[in-house]
mmCIF file of C-alpha atoms in Angstrom:
data_model
loop_
_atom_site.group_PDB
_atom_site.id
_atom_site.type_symbol
_atom_site.label_atom_id
_atom_site.label_comp_id
_atom_site.label_asym_id
_atom_site.label_seq_id
_atom_site.Cartn_x
_atom_site.Cartn_y
_atom_site.Cartn_z
ATOM 1 C CA MET A 105 0.096 -0.234 0.371
ATOM 2 C CA VAL A 106 2.296 2.615 0.952
ATOM 3 C CA SER A 107 4.412 1.755 -2.496
ATOM 4 C CA ALA A 108 0.886 3.182 -3.928
ATOM 5 C CA LEU A 109 0.805 6.465 -2.408
ATOM 6 C CA ASN A 110 2.312 9.886 -3.920
ATOM 7 C CA PRO A 111 5.353 10.167 -3.215
ATOM 8 C CA GLN A 112 5.089 14.203 -1.356
ATOM 9 C CA VAL A 113 1.968 11.971 1.356
ATOM 10 C CA THR A 114 4.991 9.693 1.347
ATOM 11 C CA ASN A 115 7.835 12.541 2.207
ATOM 12 C CA LEU A 116 4.525 13.984 4.361
ATOM 13 C CA LEU A 117 3.737 10.681 6.588
ATOM 14 C CA ILE A 118 7.717 10.933 6.929
ATOM 15 C CA ILE A 119 8.080 13.938 7.605
ATOM 16 C CA LEU A 120 5.287 14.147 10.743
ATOM 17 C CA PHE A 121 6.554 10.993 12.318
ATOM 18 C CA PHE A 122 10.576 12.016 13.122
ATOM 19 C CA MET A 123 8.979 15.364 14.580
ATOM 20 C CA GLN A 124 6.832 13.064 16.711
ATOM 21 C CA ALA A 125 10.225 10.515 16.681
ATOM 22 C CA SER A 126 12.985 13.077 16.669
ATOM 23 C CA LYS A 127 11.218 14.848 20.568
ATOM 24 C CA LYS A 128 11.898 10.917 22.346
ATOM 25 C CA ILE A 129 15.254 11.481 20.817
ATOM 26 C CA PRO A 130 18.252 13.761 23.552
ATOM 27 C CA PHE A 131 19.726 15.466 21.010
ATOM 28 C CA GLU A 132 21.421 17.174 24.112
ATOM 29 C CA ASP A 133 23.569 14.347 24.722
ATOM 30 C CA PRO A 134 26.020 15.100 22.620
ATOM 31 C CA MET A 135 26.482 10.883 21.626
ATOM 32 C CA VAL A 136 23.690 11.429 19.952
ATOM 33 C CA LEU A 137 23.950 14.460 18.389
ATOM 34 C CA ASN A 138 27.091 13.139 16.146
ATOM 35 C CA LEU A 139 25.164 9.973 15.688
ATOM 36 C CA VAL A 140 22.756 12.124 14.037
ATOM 37 C CA ARG A 141 24.831 13.771 11.977
ATOM 38 C CA GLY A 142 26.427 11.103 10.575
ATOM 39 C CA ALA A 143 23.394 9.917 9.188
ATOM 40 C CA TYR A 144 23.183 13.119 7.538
ATOM 41 C CA ILE A 145 26.756 13.670 6.792
ATOM 42 C CA PHE A 146 26.016 9.713 5.301
ATOM 43 C CA SER A 147 22.916 10.169 3.635
ATOM 44 C CA ASN A 148 24.150 12.989 1.533
ATOM 45 C CA VAL A 149 27.425 11.081 0.368
ATOM 46 C CA ALA A 150 25.116 8.842 -0.301
ATOM 47 C CA ILE A 151 23.373 11.048 -2.145
ATOM 48 C CA ALA A 152 26.749 12.084 -4.694
ATOM 49 C CA GLY A 153 27.306 8.737 -5.160
ATOM 50 C CA ILE A 154 23.633 8.520 -7.088
ATOM 51 C CA TYR A 155 24.137 11.139 -8.353
ATOM 52 C CA LEU A 156 27.353 10.858 -10.336
ATOM 53 C CA TYR A 157 27.021 7.390 -10.902
ATOM 54 C CA VAL A 158 24.050 8.051 -12.649
ATOM 55 C CA GLN A 159 25.684 10.622 -14.462
ATOM 56 C CA SER A 160 28.636 8.524 -15.518
ATOM 57 C CA LYS A 161 26.144 5.806 -16.667
ATOM 58 C CA ILE A 162 24.820 9.062 -19.001
ATOM 59 C CA ASN A 163 28.334 9.427 -20.586
ATOM 60 C CA ALA A 164 28.983 6.411 -20.855
ATOM 61 C CA LYS A 165 25.803 5.756 -23.239
ATOM 62 C CA LYS A 166 26.289 9.432 -25.649
ATOM 63 C CA ASP A 167 22.700 9.307 -26.725
ATOM 64 C CA MET A 168 22.391 11.353 -28.973
ATOM 65 C CA THR A 169 19.022 10.599 -29.553
ATOM 66 C CA THR A 170 17.576 14.353 -30.303
ATOM 67 C CA LEU A 171 14.969 15.447 -28.612
ATOM 68 C CA GLU A 172 11.652 18.344 -29.371
ATOM 69 C CA TYR A 173 9.835 19.414 -27.250
ATOM 70 C CA VAL A 174 7.602 22.364 -26.129
ATOM 71 C CA GLU A 175 7.371 24.840 -22.553
ATOM 72 C CA PRO A 176 5.019 25.964 -21.342
ATOM 73 C CA ALA A 177 4.972 30.124 -21.047
ATOM 74 C CA ALA A 178 5.944 31.295 -17.611
ATOM 75 C CA MET A 179 2.473 31.861 -16.476
ATOM 76 C CA GLY A 180 1.713 36.139 -16.157
ATOM 77 C CA GLY A 181 4.343 36.432 -18.803
ATOM 78 C CA GLN A 182 4.012 38.363 -22.195
ATOM 79 C CA ASP A 183 6.870 35.470 -23.414
ATOM 80 C CA GLU A 184 4.986 32.448 -25.718
ATOM 81 C CA PRO A 185 6.025 29.533 -25.018
ATOM 82 C CA LYS A 186 9.252 28.693 -26.612
ATOM 83 C CA LEU A 187 10.323 25.474 -28.305
ATOM 84 C CA THR A 188 12.899 23.423 -27.317
ATOM 85 C CA THR A 189 15.994 21.505 -29.633
ATOM 86 C CA THR A 190 17.912 18.729 -27.350
ATOM 87 C CA THR A 191 19.335 16.039 -27.030
ATOM 88 C CA ILE A 192 19.098 13.295 -25.132
ATOM 89 C CA PHE A 193 22.198 13.450 -23.616
ATOM 90 C CA SER A 194 22.288 16.702 -22.517
ATOM 91 C CA TYR A 195 18.513 16.993 -21.102
ATOM 92 C CA ASP A 196 19.745 13.460 -19.191
ATOM 93 C CA THR A 197 23.030 15.922 -18.052
ATOM 94 C CA ALA A 198 20.401 18.807 -17.122
ATOM 95 C CA LYS A 199 18.345 17.096 -14.555
ATOM 96 C CA VAL A 200 21.249 15.823 -13.233
ATOM 97 C CA LYS A 201 22.675 19.534 -12.893
ATOM 98 C CA GLU A 202 19.345 20.816 -11.162
ATOM 99 C CA ALA A 203 19.178 17.686 -8.647
ATOM 100 C CA TRP A 204 22.971 18.326 -7.772
ATOM 101 C CA LYS A 205 21.675 22.554 -8.084
ATOM 102 C CA ALA A 206 18.272 20.898 -5.431
ATOM 103 C CA GLN A 207 21.046 19.301 -3.121
ATOM 104 C CA LEU A 208 23.786 21.985 -2.325
ATOM 105 C CA MET A 209 20.782 23.976 -1.577
ATOM 106 C CA GLY A 210 19.315 21.935 0.763
ATOM 107 C CA CYS A 211 22.756 21.146 2.259
ATOM 108 C CA ALA A 212 23.222 25.152 2.684
ATOM 109 C CA MET A 213 19.968 25.817 4.042
ATOM 110 C CA MET A 214 20.855 22.974 6.550
ATOM 111 C CA ALA A 215 24.117 24.199 7.379
ATOM 112 C CA PHE A 216 23.017 27.447 8.405
ATOM 113 C CA MET A 217 19.359 25.382 10.066
ATOM 114 C CA HIS A 218 22.216 23.205 12.140
ATOM 115 C CA LEU A 219 24.825 25.574 12.835
ATOM 116 C CA TYR A 220 24.036 29.106 12.916
ATOM 117 C CA LEU A 221 20.079 28.595 14.565
ATOM 118 C CA LYS A 222 21.704 25.369 16.590
ATOM 119 C CA TYR A 223 18.265 23.779 15.819
ATOM 120 C CA THR A 224 18.959 20.066 14.804
ATOM 121 C CA ASN A 225 15.933 18.537 14.924
ATOM 122 C CA PRO A 226 16.090 18.596 11.168
ATOM 123 C CA LEU A 227 19.240 17.290 11.044
ATOM 124 C CA LEU A 228 16.321 13.091 11.020
ATOM 125 C CA ILE A 229 14.049 14.269 7.935
ATOM 126 C CA GLN A 230 16.840 16.075 6.220
ATOM 127 C CA SER A 231 19.088 12.031 6.396
ATOM 128 C CA ILE A 232 16.303 11.004 5.359
ATOM 129 C CA ILE A 233 13.477 12.483 3.292
ATOM 130 C CA PRO A 234 16.448 13.911 0.215
ATOM 131 C CA LEU A 235 17.240 10.318 0.126
ATOM 132 C CA LYS A 236 13.697 8.998 -0.684
ATOM 133 C CA GLY A 237 13.576 12.050 -3.252
ATOM 134 C CA ALA A 238 16.684 11.068 -4.593
ATOM 135 C CA LEU A 239 15.676 7.522 -5.658
ATOM 136 C CA GLU A 240 12.726 8.454 -6.275
ATOM 137 C CA ALA A 241 14.193 11.379 -9.491
ATOM 138 C CA ASN A 242 13.148 9.919 -12.631
ATOM 139 C CA ILE A 243 16.595 10.480 -14.357
ATOM 140 C CA VAL A 244 17.725 7.713 -11.392
ATOM 141 C CA LYS A 245 14.938 5.099 -12.382
ATOM 142 C CA ILE A 246 16.314 4.872 -15.272
ATOM 143 C CA HIS A 247 20.086 5.377 -15.399
ATOM 144 C CA LEU A 248 20.474 3.783 -11.972
ATOM 145 C CA PHE A 249 17.374 1.382 -11.690
ATOM 146 C CA GLY A 250 17.569 0.276 -16.142
ATOM 147 C CA THR A 251 13.949 1.103 -16.371
ATOM 148 C CA PRO A 252 12.895 1.839 -19.412
ATOM 149 C CA ALA A 253 11.650 5.619 -20.514
ATOM 150 C CA THR A 254 8.342 5.202 -21.311
ATOM 151 C CA GLY A 255 5.328 6.963 -19.684
ATOM 152 C CA ASP A 256 6.109 8.521 -16.857
ATOM 153 C CA LEU A 257 9.338 8.138 -17.114
ATOM 154 C CA LYS A 258 9.359 9.935 -20.692
ATOM 155 C CA ARG A 259 11.573 12.500 -22.478
ATOM 156 C CA PRO A 260 11.054 15.321 -21.318
ATOM 157 C CA PHE A 261 9.582 14.533 -18.280
ATOM 158 C CA LYS A 262 6.330 15.827 -16.736
ATOM 159 C CA ALA A 263 6.525 18.411 -13.875
ATOM 160 C CA ALA A 264 5.296 17.592 -10.351
ATOM 161 C CA SER A 265 3.320 19.544 -8.969
ATOM 162 C CA GLY A 266 5.023 21.128 -6.961
ATOM 163 C CA GLY A 267 1.383 22.604 -5.792
ATOM 164 C CA MET A 268 1.516 26.407 -4.251
ATOM 165 C CA MET A 269 5.226 27.540 -4.636
ATOM 166 C CA ALA A 270 4.794 26.612 -7.803
ATOM 167 C CA ALA A 271 1.543 28.968 -8.948
ATOM 168 C CA LEU A 272 4.154 31.395 -6.926
ATOM 169 C CA SER A 273 7.086 30.543 -9.004
ATOM 170 C CA GLY A 274 6.025 30.574 -12.810
ATOM 171 C CA GLN A 275 6.430 26.774 -12.786
ATOM 172 C CA GLY A 276 2.662 25.791 -12.537
ATOM 173 C CA ALA A 277 2.059 27.663 -15.508
ATOM 174 C CA GLY A 278 0.930 24.413 -17.789
ATOM 175 C CA GLU A 279 2.880 21.069 -19.410
ATOM 176 C CA ILE A 280 5.528 20.673 -21.420
ATOM 177 C CA LYS A 281 4.072 19.394 -25.193
ATOM 178 C CA THR A 282 5.271 17.642 -27.898
ATOM 179 C CA ASP A 283 2.970 17.093 -30.016
ATOM 180 C CA LYS A 284 3.954 17.646 -34.046
ATOM 181 C CA ALA A 285 0.990 20.333 -34.374
ATOM 182 C CA SER A 286 2.239 22.127 -30.691
ATOM 183 C CA ILE A 287 6.496 21.534 -32.247
ATOM 184 C CA GLU A 288 5.691 23.593 -35.570
ATOM 185 C CA ALA A 289 3.714 26.198 -33.846
ATOM 186 C CA ALA A 290 6.228 27.091 -31.971
ATOM 187 C CA ARG A 291 8.391 26.590 -34.764
ATOM 188 C CA LYS A 292 6.594 29.137 -36.879
ATOM 189 C CA ASN A 293 6.100 31.893 -34.121
ATOM 190 C CA ARG A 294 9.040 32.490 -32.392
ATOM 191 C CA GLY A 295 12.036 30.098 -33.782
ATOM 192 C CA GLY A 296 12.078 28.531 -30.756
ATOM 193 C CA ALA A 297 15.912 28.310 -28.363
ATOM 194 C CA LYS A 298 18.327 25.258 -29.915
ATOM 195 C CA GLU A 299 20.477 23.388 -26.642
ATOM 196 C CA GLU A 300 23.934 22.649 -27.427
#
């Protein structure tokens, strides 16, 4: 039943569980605090290992198949949908770079919260949620687990519904389109962008 749940729901359940569990953990004890810090560091090292392995698989395959899609216009913006032409190799590499950026931002935020603000409870949760997220990433499913790139794993990946934050940042403006009619319309309207 847990595997049938939405990843966001399972994240919420994990957070709620570990928030309650962290109330029982004696973080004042230096031994316990160092164990939790160790778990956080191990989690980040594991995530780095996953991303490095995935990037090495992408580099080994070097799939130069052309990928064309139309990115939606930014919500509230004057821009029109943009045609993007790239290769699967470039697309996958960009997705791994995005994952690295997200992980480094999480580490920076956690360092600020733990070292400057002296919060310890988030260390426990952040030892699990990012690792779970890395293992659930589409790019990891394809290159680490060998899942065929069909259905939800077909490139370009559908944008995950980010809820309120995605809507506020303009990411919830629409879906990426890969049909021939949308590509031709974007080609006629603006010319599009070509990525190397």
